[in-house]
Amino acid sequence: MTTRIIGTGSYVPEQIVTNNDLAQIVETSDQWVRSRTGIGERRIATVEGTSQMAARAARRALEQAKVEPEAIDLILLGTSTPDYCFPSGACEIQGMIGAVNAVCYDISAACSGFVFALNTAHAFISSGIYKTALVIGSDVISKLIDWTDRSTCVLFGDGAGAVVVTADVKGIMGIHMRSDGKKGQVLTCGARTNGNFLLGKKPELGYMSMEGQEVFKFAVKRVPECIGQLLEETKVSAEAVRYFIIHQANYRIIESIAKRFKVDLEKFPVNMEFYGNTSSGSVPLLLDEMNRAGRLSRGDKVVLSGFGAGLTWGATLLEW
Ligand code: ACO
């Protein structure tokens, strides 16, 4: 038995913020951001929290899968922006959608969060422990951003995507995941600092900081390496893959990965122009868009791949 995706859903906040809007608050331009990243605009949450966005995406995925919330055994939420330290976002989502029989927890792997969560659900399902799961990536990354830092604030947006997966004879063909904790400082966001009565100060909150070029180099080396290994393990050629759905951080990263595999760029769909980097939301958001646009046919081989802070990176090969 393996794991098949039987429904997808997504949600983005209504508020659109363009590059020109950001040029009003930091020294940047539409031309700079588009040419360096492929990003034109992003959505920013003003009322929704991470779990609310996730629950909306999840409801759409359940509706498409024609699965009742009570039939869900497991909810995994990939996020690095939970609304609370506890309870987990996944538990909140359970309450919102009425998935009363599910066990629920979050997975913290930054922009790899959705792919890591999907692969974890696959481990449970393929081993027979659970049958049906809801896997979600949702991030309100805008709340971690220093809006005076032009090198990071132009890159990100808020969004969520979800899939319903269940045990089936076809679906996930292989998974691959890696981490490198020694490189953690190239992309980081402080949690609360120590603060207590002994120190005589209150805890303070941190913001995201990133060494952009280091992250770029990491992504263009490790992502193709990881996908290459996965294809080798599953004996599937890059030509046989219909789509590579890669974390939407930067168009130039995607171009570079496509070049490594010597396959047409058409196999690498993108939507970062409209949403920016939505962290854990990015892969399932794009997957849902493609699914609803009728671009995926039964039997298509699809690679999903995420990379991000940790450092973490991983991929899933599946047959649609
Ligand atoms: N507008 C205008 N100028 C800018 C901006 C901006 N928004 N941001 C930086 N610059 C300036 C810099 O200050 C620098 O100026 P200087 O030469 O006078 O010092 C110049 O542009 C070049 O800066 P670089 O950092 O060298 O630009 P680069 O071409 O590397 O592009 C970028 C930066 C887009 C961040 C790129 O490095 C990148 O995409 N890296 C990967 C980032 C990424 O994928 N992050 C997400 C990881 S996923 C996760 O887990 C969150």
PDB file of N, CA, C and O and ligand atoms in Angstrom, residues 27-28 32 36-37 110-111 150-151 154-156 187 210 212-213 215-216 247 249-250 252-253 277 307-309, ligand 1:
ATOM      1  N   GLU A  27      13.548  51.097   0.081  1.00  0.00           N
ATOM      2  CA  GLU A  27      14.159  51.525  -1.175  1.00  0.00           C
ATOM      3  C   GLU A  27      14.302  50.316  -2.104  1.00  0.00           C
ATOM      4  O   GLU A  27      15.245  49.526  -1.978  1.00  0.00           O
ATOM      5  N   THR A  28      13.326  50.125  -2.976  1.00  0.00           N
ATOM      6  CA  THR A  28      13.356  49.023  -3.923  1.00  0.00           C
ATOM      7  C   THR A  28      12.550  49.421  -5.148  1.00  0.00           C
ATOM      8  O   THR A  28      12.031  50.538  -5.216  1.00  0.00           O
ATOM      9  N   TRP A  32      13.661  45.674  -9.888  1.00  0.00           N
ATOM     10  CA  TRP A  32      14.670  44.918  -9.118  1.00  0.00           C
ATOM     11  C   TRP A  32      14.076  43.591  -8.644  1.00  0.00           C
ATOM     12  O   TRP A  32      14.666  42.530  -8.835  1.00  0.00           O
ATOM     13  N   ARG A  36      15.214  39.868 -10.136  1.00  0.00           N
ATOM     14  CA  ARG A  36      16.015  38.996  -9.254  1.00  0.00           C
ATOM     15  C   ARG A  36      15.262  37.775  -8.761  1.00  0.00           C
ATOM     16  O   ARG A  36      15.876  36.800  -8.343  1.00  0.00           O
ATOM     17  N   THR A  37      13.908  37.877  -8.748  1.00  0.00           N
ATOM     18  CA  THR A  37      13.156  36.797  -8.080  1.00  0.00           C
ATOM     19  C   THR A  37      11.988  36.235  -8.892  1.00  0.00           C
ATOM     20  O   THR A  37      11.536  35.135  -8.618  1.00  0.00           O
ATOM     21  N   ALA A 110      10.207  24.839   8.263  1.00  0.00           N
ATOM     22  CA  ALA A 110      10.173  26.063   7.443  1.00  0.00           C
ATOM     23  C   ALA A 110       9.552  25.791   6.071  1.00  0.00           C
ATOM     24  O   ALA A 110       8.481  25.184   6.001  1.00  0.00           O
ATOM     25  N   CYS A 111      10.243  26.190   5.009  1.00  0.00           N
ATOM     26  CA  CYS A 111       9.649  26.059   3.673  1.00  0.00           C
ATOM     27  C   CYS A 111       9.602  24.615   3.179  1.00  0.00           C
ATOM     28  O   CYS A 111       8.972  24.324   2.169  1.00  0.00           O
ATOM     29  N   ARG A 150      14.821  45.571   3.225  1.00  0.00           N
ATOM     30  CA  ARG A 150      14.420  45.340   1.827  1.00  0.00           C
ATOM     31  C   ARG A 150      14.914  44.011   1.276  1.00  0.00           C
ATOM     32  O   ARG A 150      14.381  43.498   0.300  1.00  0.00           O
ATOM     33  N   SER A 151      15.968  43.454   1.897  1.00  0.00           N
ATOM     34  CA  SER A 151      16.514  42.216   1.337  1.00  0.00           C
ATOM     35  C   SER A 151      15.637  41.007   1.656  1.00  0.00           C
ATOM     36  O   SER A 151      15.771  39.966   1.015  1.00  0.00           O
ATOM     37  N   VAL A 154      10.657  41.846   0.494  1.00  0.00           N
ATOM     38  CA  VAL A 154      10.074  41.763  -0.853  1.00  0.00           C
ATOM     39  C   VAL A 154       9.839  40.315  -1.295  1.00  0.00           C
ATOM     40  O   VAL A 154       9.206  40.072  -2.324  1.00  0.00           O
ATOM     41  N   LEU A 155      10.360  39.354  -0.539  1.00  0.00           N
ATOM     42  CA  LEU A 155      10.381  37.972  -1.023  1.00  0.00           C
ATOM     43  C   LEU A 155       9.153  37.142  -0.642  1.00  0.00           C
ATOM     44  O   LEU A 155       8.847  36.149  -1.304  1.00  0.00           O
ATOM     45  N   PHE A 156       8.480  37.529   0.437  1.00  0.00           N
ATOM     46  CA  PHE A 156       7.514  36.595   1.030  1.00  0.00           C
ATOM     47  C   PHE A 156       6.057  37.041   0.910  1.00  0.00           C
ATOM     48  O   PHE A 156       5.770  38.204   0.676  1.00  0.00           O
ATOM     49  N   LEU A 187      19.623  31.263   7.553  1.00  0.00           N
ATOM     50  CA  LEU A 187      18.214  31.655   7.419  1.00  0.00           C
ATOM     51  C   LEU A 187      17.546  31.368   8.757  1.00  0.00           C
ATOM     52  O   LEU A 187      17.316  30.214   9.113  1.00  0.00           O
ATOM     53  N   MET A 210      18.347  36.686   6.806  1.00  0.00           N
ATOM     54  CA  MET A 210      18.744  35.704   5.786  1.00  0.00           C
ATOM     55  C   MET A 210      20.002  36.159   5.053  1.00  0.00           C
ATOM     56  O   MET A 210      20.130  37.322   4.703  1.00  0.00           O
ATOM     57  N   GLY A 212      21.024  35.835   1.792  1.00  0.00           N
ATOM     58  CA  GLY A 212      20.348  35.467   0.545  1.00  0.00           C
ATOM     59  C   GLY A 212      21.196  34.623  -0.393  1.00  0.00           C
ATOM     60  O   GLY A 212      20.754  33.607  -0.925  1.00  0.00           O
ATOM     61  N   GLN A 213      22.456  35.051  -0.581  1.00  0.00           N
ATOM     62  CA  GLN A 213      23.290  34.333  -1.555  1.00  0.00           C
ATOM     63  C   GLN A 213      23.640  32.928  -1.079  1.00  0.00           C
ATOM     64  O   GLN A 213      23.747  32.000  -1.879  1.00  0.00           O
ATOM     65  N   VAL A 215      21.688  31.056   0.810  1.00  0.00           N
ATOM     66  CA  VAL A 215      20.482  30.242   0.626  1.00  0.00           C
ATOM     67  C   VAL A 215      20.338  29.874  -0.854  1.00  0.00           C
ATOM     68  O   VAL A 215      19.994  28.738  -1.196  1.00  0.00           O
ATOM     69  N   PHE A 216      20.649  30.827  -1.703  1.00  0.00           N
ATOM     70  CA  PHE A 216      20.570  30.586  -3.152  1.00  0.00           C
ATOM     71  C   PHE A 216      21.511  29.433  -3.547  1.00  0.00           C
ATOM     72  O   PHE A 216      21.116  28.476  -4.223  1.00  0.00           O
ATOM     73  N   HIS A 247       9.315  24.420  -4.450  1.00  0.00           N
ATOM     74  CA  HIS A 247       9.067  25.565  -3.569  1.00  0.00           C
ATOM     75  C   HIS A 247       9.315  26.885  -4.324  1.00  0.00           C
ATOM     76  O   HIS A 247      10.367  27.068  -4.935  1.00  0.00           O
ATOM     77  N   ALA A 249      10.425  29.989  -4.252  1.00  0.00           N
ATOM     78  CA  ALA A 249      11.201  31.035  -3.576  1.00  0.00           C
ATOM     79  C   ALA A 249      11.737  32.053  -4.573  1.00  0.00           C
ATOM     80  O   ALA A 249      11.752  33.254  -4.294  1.00  0.00           O
ATOM     81  N   ASN A 250      12.194  31.561  -5.719  1.00  0.00           N
ATOM     82  CA  ASN A 250      12.887  32.447  -6.649  1.00  0.00           C
ATOM     83  C   ASN A 250      12.911  31.779  -8.027  1.00  0.00           C
ATOM     84  O   ASN A 250      13.298  30.626  -8.156  1.00  0.00           O
ATOM     85  N   ARG A 252      14.855  32.242 -10.471  1.00  0.00           N
ATOM     86  CA  ARG A 252      16.207  31.873 -10.933  1.00  0.00           C
ATOM     87  C   ARG A 252      16.654  30.542 -10.336  1.00  0.00           C
ATOM     88  O   ARG A 252      17.394  29.787 -10.964  1.00  0.00           O
ATOM     89  N   ILE A 253      16.202  30.233  -9.128  1.00  0.00           N
ATOM     90  CA  ILE A 253      16.531  28.929  -8.519  1.00  0.00           C
ATOM     91  C   ILE A 253      15.875  27.831  -9.353  1.00  0.00           C
ATOM     92  O   ILE A 253      16.488  26.808  -9.682  1.00  0.00           O
ATOM     93  N   ASN A 277       7.035  34.041  -1.977  1.00  0.00           N
ATOM     94  CA  ASN A 277       7.390  32.807  -1.264  1.00  0.00           C
ATOM     95  C   ASN A 277       6.451  32.653  -0.070  1.00  0.00           C
ATOM     96  O   ASN A 277       6.551  33.399   0.899  1.00  0.00           O
ATOM     97  N   PHE A 307      12.451  23.353   0.167  1.00  0.00           N
ATOM     98  CA  PHE A 307      13.755  23.600   0.793  1.00  0.00           C
ATOM     99  C   PHE A 307      13.646  24.852   1.637  1.00  0.00           C
ATOM    100  O   PHE A 307      12.846  25.737   1.331  1.00  0.00           O
ATOM    101  N   GLY A 308      14.417  24.913   2.700  1.00  0.00           N
ATOM    102  CA  GLY A 308      14.335  26.115   3.518  1.00  0.00           C
ATOM    103  C   GLY A 308      15.168  26.038   4.773  1.00  0.00           C
ATOM    104  O   GLY A 308      16.125  25.254   4.866  1.00  0.00           O
ATOM    105  N   ALA A 309      14.761  26.863   5.748  1.00  0.00           N
ATOM    106  CA  ALA A 309      15.523  27.012   6.981  1.00  0.00           C
ATOM    107  C   ALA A 309      15.694  25.669   7.671  1.00  0.00           C
ATOM    108  O   ALA A 309      14.899  24.746   7.530  1.00  0.00           O
TER     109      ALA A 309
HETATM  110  N1  ACO B   1      15.672  46.222  -3.749  1.00  0.00           N
HETATM  111  C1  ACO B   1      16.750  46.819  -4.250  1.00  0.00           C
HETATM  112  N2  ACO B   1      17.990  46.463  -3.926  1.00  0.00           N
HETATM  113  C2  ACO B   1      18.141  45.439  -3.062  1.00  0.00           C
HETATM  114  C3  ACO B   1      17.049  44.754  -2.505  1.00  0.00           C
HETATM  115  C4  ACO B   1      15.769  45.191  -2.871  1.00  0.00           C
HETATM  116  N3  ACO B   1      14.651  44.618  -2.402  1.00  0.00           N
HETATM  117  N4  ACO B   1      17.498  43.776  -1.696  1.00  0.00           N
HETATM  118  C5  ACO B   1      18.840  43.819  -1.739  1.00  0.00           C
HETATM  119  N5  ACO B   1      19.230  44.829  -2.565  1.00  0.00           N
HETATM  120  C6  ACO B   1      20.581  45.257  -2.903  1.00  0.00           C
HETATM  121  C7  ACO B   1      21.605  44.849  -1.874  1.00  0.00           C
HETATM  122  O1  ACO B   1      21.647  45.781  -0.808  1.00  0.00           O
HETATM  123  C8  ACO B   1      22.871  44.848  -2.696  1.00  0.00           C
HETATM  124  O2  ACO B   1      23.305  46.167  -2.799  1.00  0.00           O
HETATM  125  P1  ACO B   1      24.893  46.507  -2.733  1.00  0.00           P
HETATM  126  O3  ACO B   1      25.481  45.774  -3.910  1.00  0.00           O
HETATM  127  O4  ACO B   1      24.904  47.992  -2.859  1.00  0.00           O
HETATM  128  O5  ACO B   1      25.339  45.969  -1.426  1.00  0.00           O
HETATM  129  C9  ACO B   1      22.402  44.410  -4.077  1.00  0.00           C
HETATM  130  O6  ACO B   1      20.991  44.619  -4.102  1.00  0.00           O
HETATM  131  C10 ACO B   1      22.688  42.958  -4.398  1.00  0.00           C
HETATM  132  O7  ACO B   1      22.291  42.151  -3.310  1.00  0.00           O
HETATM  133  P2  ACO B   1      22.433  40.597  -3.326  1.00  0.00           P
HETATM  134  O8  ACO B   1      22.008  40.055  -2.016  1.00  0.00           O
HETATM  135  O9  ACO B   1      23.793  40.254  -3.842  1.00  0.00           O
HETATM  136  O10 ACO B   1      21.370  40.211  -4.477  1.00  0.00           O
HETATM  137  P3  ACO B   1      21.080  38.816  -5.126  1.00  0.00           P
HETATM  138  O11 ACO B   1      21.231  38.911  -6.572  1.00  0.00           O
HETATM  139  O12 ACO B   1      21.800  37.718  -4.398  1.00  0.00           O
HETATM  140  O13 ACO B   1      19.533  38.645  -4.841  1.00  0.00           O
HETATM  141  C11 ACO B   1      18.059  37.449  -3.361  1.00  0.00           C
HETATM  142  C12 ACO B   1      19.055  38.605  -3.515  1.00  0.00           C
HETATM  143  C13 ACO B   1      16.895  37.726  -4.292  1.00  0.00           C
HETATM  144  C14 ACO B   1      17.588  37.421  -1.925  1.00  0.00           C
HETATM  145  C15 ACO B   1      18.747  36.123  -3.749  1.00  0.00           C
HETATM  146  O14 ACO B   1      19.972  35.989  -3.076  1.00  0.00           O
HETATM  147  C16 ACO B   1      17.894  34.931  -3.409  1.00  0.00           C
HETATM  148  O15 ACO B   1      16.841  34.721  -3.971  1.00  0.00           O
HETATM  149  N6  ACO B   1      18.340  34.072  -2.471  1.00  0.00           N
HETATM  150  C17 ACO B   1      17.566  32.910  -2.069  1.00  0.00           C
HETATM  151  C18 ACO B   1      16.561  33.357  -1.084  1.00  0.00           C
HETATM  152  C19 ACO B   1      15.548  32.309  -0.770  1.00  0.00           C
HETATM  153  O16 ACO B   1      15.248  31.460  -1.565  1.00  0.00           O
HETATM  154  N7  ACO B   1      15.003  32.412   0.440  1.00  0.00           N
HETATM  155  C20 ACO B   1      13.923  31.620   0.854  1.00  0.00           C
HETATM  156  C21 ACO B   1      14.353  30.363   1.469  1.00  0.00           C
HETATM  157  S1  ACO B   1      12.976  29.484   1.961  1.00  0.00           S
HETATM  158  C22 ACO B   1      12.683  29.582   3.658  1.00  0.00           C
HETATM  159  O17 ACO B   1      12.916  28.621   4.349  1.00  0.00           O
HETATM  160  C23 ACO B   1      12.172  30.869   4.262  1.00  0.00           C
END
